[in-house]
Amino acid sequence: QVQLAESGGGLVQAGGSLRLSCAASRSIRSGNTMRWHRQAPGKQREWVALITSGGNTNYAESVKGRFTISKDNGKNTVYLQMNSLKPEDTAVYYCNAEFFDNPATRYWGQGTQVTVSS
């Protein structure tokens, strides 16, 4: 079992920034993809960003150019830098880890609340 611990959420005004962290209890140096998802009240959970073991990244169109995903293999931690925040970014943000074991396994963190006020 892999534990993912998110932190860094909070209340921020529109236009502000936050950095989320996701610390994994297992090495993320290879053989995995790490993702951030979010779920706003009354809406389905949606994918936000991903980073592969090799450092390749991809983003949802709604956050492209504002959010940056990165990782520190030495700390087994993934980050989501969120700039130019908008009220519509308000959601619970979840970290997700997919390890390419046999079979592949996926884990979720408990989530961290991000609230952007207008």
Backbone as JSON, one array per atom type, in Angstrom:
{
  "sequence": "QVQLAESGGGLVQAGGSLRLSCAASRSIRSGNTMRWHRQAPGKQREWVALITSGGNTNYAESVKGRFTISKDNGKNTVYLQMNSLKPEDTAVYYCNAEFFDNPATRYWGQGTQVTVSS",
  "N": [[0.84, -1.19, 0.0], [0.53, 2.22, -0.82], [1.02, 5.38, 0.51], [-0.22, 8.63, 0.03], [0.31, 11.95, 0.7], [-1.18, 14.95, 0.68], [-0.65, 18.48, 0.73], [-0.75, 22.05, 1.36], [-2.98, 23.4, 0.45], [-5.53, 25.99, 0.66], [-6.98, 29.23, 1.36], [-7.24, 31.74, -1.02], [-6.98, 34.85, -2.75], [-8.44, 35.77, -5.91], [-6.26, 35.68, -8.67], [-4.07, 35.16, -7.18], [-1.53, 32.87, -5.85], [-0.76, 29.42, -5.18], [1.01, 26.61, -3.86], [0.81, 23.25, -4.14], [1.64, 20.18, -2.51], [2.58, 16.75, -2.77], [3.39, 14.06, -1.04], [4.85, 10.97, -1.39], [4.86, 7.59, -0.17], [6.49, 5.84, -1.36], [9.17, 5.31, -3.66], [9.3, 7.55, -6.39], [10.9, 7.65, -8.52], [11.06, 6.09, -10.82], [9.07, 4.24, -13.22], [6.36, 5.12, -13.05], [3.45, 7.25, -13.18], [2.48, 10.39, -12.12], [-0.3, 12.21, -11.04], [-2.45, 15.1, -10.79], [-5.7, 15.69, -9.75], [-8.93, 17.27, -9.56], [-11.88, 18.18, -7.71], [-14.75, 19.92, -7.84], [-17.47, 21.34, -5.91], [-20.44, 19.55, -6.4], [-19.68, 18.67, -8.87], [-18.07, 16.39, -11.22], [-15.03, 14.58, -10.58], [-12.07, 15.83, -12.03], [-9.31, 15.56, -14.26], [-6.2, 17.27, -13.91], [-3.38, 17.7, -14.23], [-0.34, 15.98, -15.25], [2.68, 14.13, -14.6], [5.34, 12.28, -15.86], [7.58, 9.51, -15.11], [9.88, 10.12, -16.45], [9.76, 12.83, -16.55], [8.13, 14.13, -18.33], [5.38, 16.27, -19.04], [1.87, 17.13, -18.87], [-1.16, 18.97, -19.38], [-4.49, 19.91, -18.41], [-6.64, 21.79, -20.53], [-7.87, 23.92, -19.26], [-6.12, 24.81, -17.31], [-3.71, 25.2, -18.43], [-0.72, 26.96, -18.9], [-1.02, 28.35, -16.57], [-0.75, 26.65, -14.38], [1.83, 24.56, -13.02], [3.32, 21.45, -13.0], [5.6, 19.53, -11.13], [8.4, 17.59, -9.87], [10.27, 16.15, -7.15], [12.47, 13.8, -7.02], [14.18, 12.9, -5.03], [12.87, 13.5, -2.71], [10.56, 12.16, -3.04], [8.27, 13.52, -3.87], [5.66, 15.32, -5.37], [4.74, 18.32, -6.99], [2.36, 20.99, -7.39], [2.3, 23.91, -8.8], [0.35, 26.69, -8.69], [-0.71, 29.4, -10.36], [-2.09, 32.69, -10.99], [-4.73, 32.29, -10.07], [-8.2, 31.43, -10.29], [-11.66, 31.95, -9.38], [-13.06, 29.74, -10.32], [-11.25, 27.71, -10.03], [-11.58, 26.72, -7.58], [-11.76, 23.93, -5.52], [-11.49, 20.55, -4.27], [-8.34, 19.22, -4.28], [-6.7, 16.42, -5.53], [-4.09, 14.09, -5.25], [-2.72, 11.6, -7.36], [-1.31, 8.45, -7.9], [0.12, 6.3, -10.22], [1.49, 3.24, -10.54], [3.58, 1.27, -12.48], [3.49, -1.55, -12.01], [3.12, -5.15, -11.99], [0.2, -6.54, -11.52], [-0.64, -3.17, -12.71], [-0.91, -0.5, -10.36], [-2.93, 1.87, -8.6], [-3.18, 4.79, -6.64], [-4.72, 7.06, -4.33], [-4.58, 10.27, -2.79], [-5.75, 11.98, 0.2], [-6.8, 14.42, -0.35], [-6.79, 18.01, -0.71], [-8.08, 21.14, 0.19], [-8.72, 23.82, -1.95], [-9.52, 27.13, -2.13], [-10.66, 29.82, -3.93], [-11.19, 33.15, -3.75], [-13.29, 35.74, -5.03]],
  "CA": [[0.0, 0.0, 0.0], [1.28, 3.46, -0.92], [0.32, 6.54, 1.06], [0.02, 9.93, -0.6], [-0.1, 13.0, 1.63], [-1.23, 16.27, 0.06], [-0.63, 19.65, 1.6], [-0.56, 23.31, 0.66], [-4.21, 24.06, 0.08], [-5.92, 27.11, 1.49], [-7.83, 30.29, 0.81], [-6.44, 32.75, -1.7], [-7.76, 35.74, -3.61], [-8.26, 35.61, -7.35], [-4.98, 36.23, -9.13], [-3.0, 34.72, -6.3], [-0.82, 31.62, -6.13], [-0.59, 28.4, -4.16], [1.76, 25.43, -4.28], [0.42, 22.0, -3.5], [2.64, 19.13, -2.44], [2.09, 15.39, -2.59], [4.51, 13.23, -0.62], [4.54, 9.54, -1.55], [5.59, 6.7, 0.73], [7.27, 4.94, -2.21], [9.96, 6.04, -4.62], [8.65, 7.93, -7.64], [11.98, 7.89, -9.47], [10.83, 5.4, -12.09], [7.96, 3.32, -13.34], [5.08, 5.63, -12.58], [2.94, 8.55, -13.59], [1.82, 11.1, -11.02], [-1.33, 13.12, -11.54], [-3.31, 15.89, -9.93], [-7.09, 15.83, -10.15], [-9.68, 18.14, -8.66], [-13.33, 17.99, -7.72], [-15.5, 21.06, -7.33], [-18.76, 20.94, -5.36], [-21.48, 19.23, -7.36], [-19.12, 18.29, -10.17], [-17.26, 15.18, -11.24], [-13.6, 14.77, -10.46], [-11.46, 16.02, -13.33], [-7.86, 15.54, -14.31], [-5.62, 18.61, -14.02], [-2.01, 17.67, -14.76], [0.41, 14.77, -14.98], [4.12, 14.11, -14.85], [5.82, 10.91, -15.96], [8.86, 9.24, -14.47], [10.91, 10.81, -17.21], [9.61, 14.28, -16.43], [7.2, 14.71, -19.3], [4.19, 16.82, -18.39], [0.72, 17.46, -19.68], [-2.1, 19.76, -18.59], [-5.82, 20.2, -18.92], [-6.67, 23.09, -21.21], [-8.34, 24.96, -18.35], [-5.05, 25.27, -16.42], [-2.47, 25.33, -19.2], [-0.15, 28.3, -18.84], [-1.16, 28.89, -15.21], [-0.3, 25.64, -13.42], [3.03, 23.82, -13.38], [3.57, 20.26, -12.21], [7.02, 19.18, -11.05], [8.64, 16.6, -8.83], [11.58, 16.0, -6.55], [12.61, 12.35, -6.8], [14.85, 12.66, -3.76], [11.88, 13.65, -1.64], [9.34, 11.42, -3.43], [7.23, 14.53, -3.77], [5.18, 16.0, -6.58], [4.22, 19.65, -6.68], [1.52, 21.68, -8.36], [2.35, 25.36, -8.64], [-0.85, 27.26, -9.28], [-0.64, 30.86, -10.46], [-3.25, 33.36, -11.61], [-5.88, 31.48, -9.68], [-9.52, 31.96, -10.57], [-12.68, 31.34, -8.52], [-13.45, 28.41, -10.84], [-10.27, 26.71, -9.62], [-11.96, 26.22, -6.26], [-12.03, 22.49, -5.56], [-10.57, 19.69, -3.52], [-7.31, 18.72, -5.19], [-6.25, 15.09, -5.16], [-2.91, 13.5, -5.88], [-2.92, 10.23, -7.81], [-0.08, 7.78, -8.34], [-0.04, 5.05, -10.96], [2.76, 2.52, -10.61], [3.5, 0.29, -13.55], [3.82, -2.88, -11.53], [2.35, -6.19, -12.68], [-0.51, -5.54, -12.33], [-0.49, -1.77, -12.36], [-1.66, -0.11, -9.17], [-3.2, 3.3, -8.5], [-3.47, 5.25, -5.29], [-5.21, 8.42, -4.19], [-4.43, 10.95, -1.52], [-7.0, 12.33, 0.87], [-7.27, 15.67, -0.92], [-6.56, 19.28, -0.01], [-9.05, 22.13, -0.28], [-8.27, 25.1, -2.49], [-10.64, 28.05, -2.29], [-10.24, 31.08, -4.53], [-12.25, 34.14, -3.59], [-13.31, 36.76, -6.11]],
  "C": [[0.88, 1.25, 0.0], [0.43, 4.58, -0.35], [0.75, 7.8, 0.32], [-0.53, 11.0, 0.34], [-0.01, 14.34, 0.94], [-1.18, 17.35, 1.12], [-0.52, 20.9, 0.73], [-1.82, 24.02, 0.24], [-4.51, 25.22, 1.01], [-6.83, 28.06, 0.77], [-6.94, 31.37, 0.21], [-7.35, 33.62, -2.55], [-7.49, 35.44, -5.08], [-7.0, 36.34, -7.81], [-3.8, 35.78, -8.31], [-2.43, 33.37, -6.69], [-0.84, 30.71, -4.91], [0.3, 27.31, -4.74], [1.31, 24.24, -3.46], [1.57, 21.01, -3.54], [1.96, 17.79, -2.24], [3.29, 14.51, -2.28], [4.09, 11.76, -0.67], [5.42, 8.71, -0.62], [6.45, 5.69, -0.04], [8.05, 5.8, -3.21], [9.18, 6.32, -5.89], [9.69, 8.15, -8.74], [11.72, 7.23, -10.81], [9.55, 4.59, -12.03], [6.63, 3.83, -12.83], [4.69, 6.89, -13.31], [2.18, 9.14, -12.41], [0.87, 12.13, -11.61], [-1.94, 13.95, -10.41], [-4.7, 15.91, -10.58], [-7.73, 16.84, -9.21], [-11.17, 17.86, -8.79], [-13.99, 19.18, -7.05], [-16.84, 20.57, -6.8], [-19.78, 20.69, -6.46], [-20.99, 18.81, -8.72], [-18.31, 17.0, -10.06], [-15.79, 15.54, -11.07], [-13.0, 14.88, -11.86], [-9.94, 16.02, -13.21], [-7.33, 16.95, -14.55], [-4.26, 18.58, -14.7], [-1.37, 16.33, -14.46], [1.89, 14.98, -15.25], [4.57, 12.66, -14.85], [7.14, 10.76, -15.21], [9.99, 10.01, -15.14], [10.81, 12.31, -17.19], [8.74, 14.92, -17.48], [5.93, 15.14, -18.59], [3.08, 17.07, -19.39], [-0.32, 18.11, -18.78], [-3.47, 19.8, -19.24], [-5.82, 21.6, -19.52], [-7.03, 24.21, -20.24], [-7.24, 25.53, -17.45], [-3.74, 25.52, -17.16], [-2.0, 26.78, -19.19], [-0.24, 28.93, -17.47], [-0.61, 27.94, -14.15], [0.95, 24.96, -13.95], [3.2, 22.64, -12.43], [5.06, 19.95, -12.26], [7.18, 18.13, -9.97], [10.08, 16.64, -8.35], [11.73, 14.52, -6.19], [13.27, 12.04, -5.46], [13.92, 12.72, -2.56], [10.6, 12.85, -1.92], [8.11, 12.32, -3.39], [6.94, 15.15, -5.12], [4.55, 17.32, -6.15], [3.27, 20.12, -7.77], [1.56, 23.17, -8.01], [1.18, 25.97, -9.39], [-0.77, 28.78, -9.22], [-1.89, 31.41, -11.12], [-4.53, 32.61, -11.32], [-7.19, 32.22, -9.93], [-10.53, 31.3, -9.63], [-13.08, 29.95, -9.01], [-12.4, 27.34, -10.58], [-10.58, 26.15, -8.24], [-12.39, 24.77, -6.34], [-11.19, 21.81, -4.49], [-9.62, 19.07, -4.54], [-6.74, 17.42, -4.65], [-5.0, 14.71, -5.95], [-3.21, 12.04, -6.21], [-1.6, 9.68, -8.3], [-0.43, 6.48, -9.04], [1.33, 4.42, -11.12], [2.62, 1.38, -11.59], [4.08, -1.05, -13.09], [3.05, -3.89, -12.38], [1.48, -6.91, -11.65], [-0.25, -4.1, -11.88], [-1.37, -1.44, -11.16], [-1.82, 1.41, -9.15], [-3.62, 3.63, -7.08], [-3.9, 6.7, -5.32], [-4.84, 8.97, -2.82], [-5.78, 11.34, -0.96], [-7.58, 13.65, 0.37], [-6.93, 16.87, -0.06], [-7.44, 20.34, -0.64], [-8.34, 23.39, -0.77], [-9.5, 25.96, -2.73], [-10.11, 29.38, -2.8], [-11.4, 32.05, -4.45], [-12.14, 35.21, -4.67], [-13.17, 38.16, -5.52]]
}
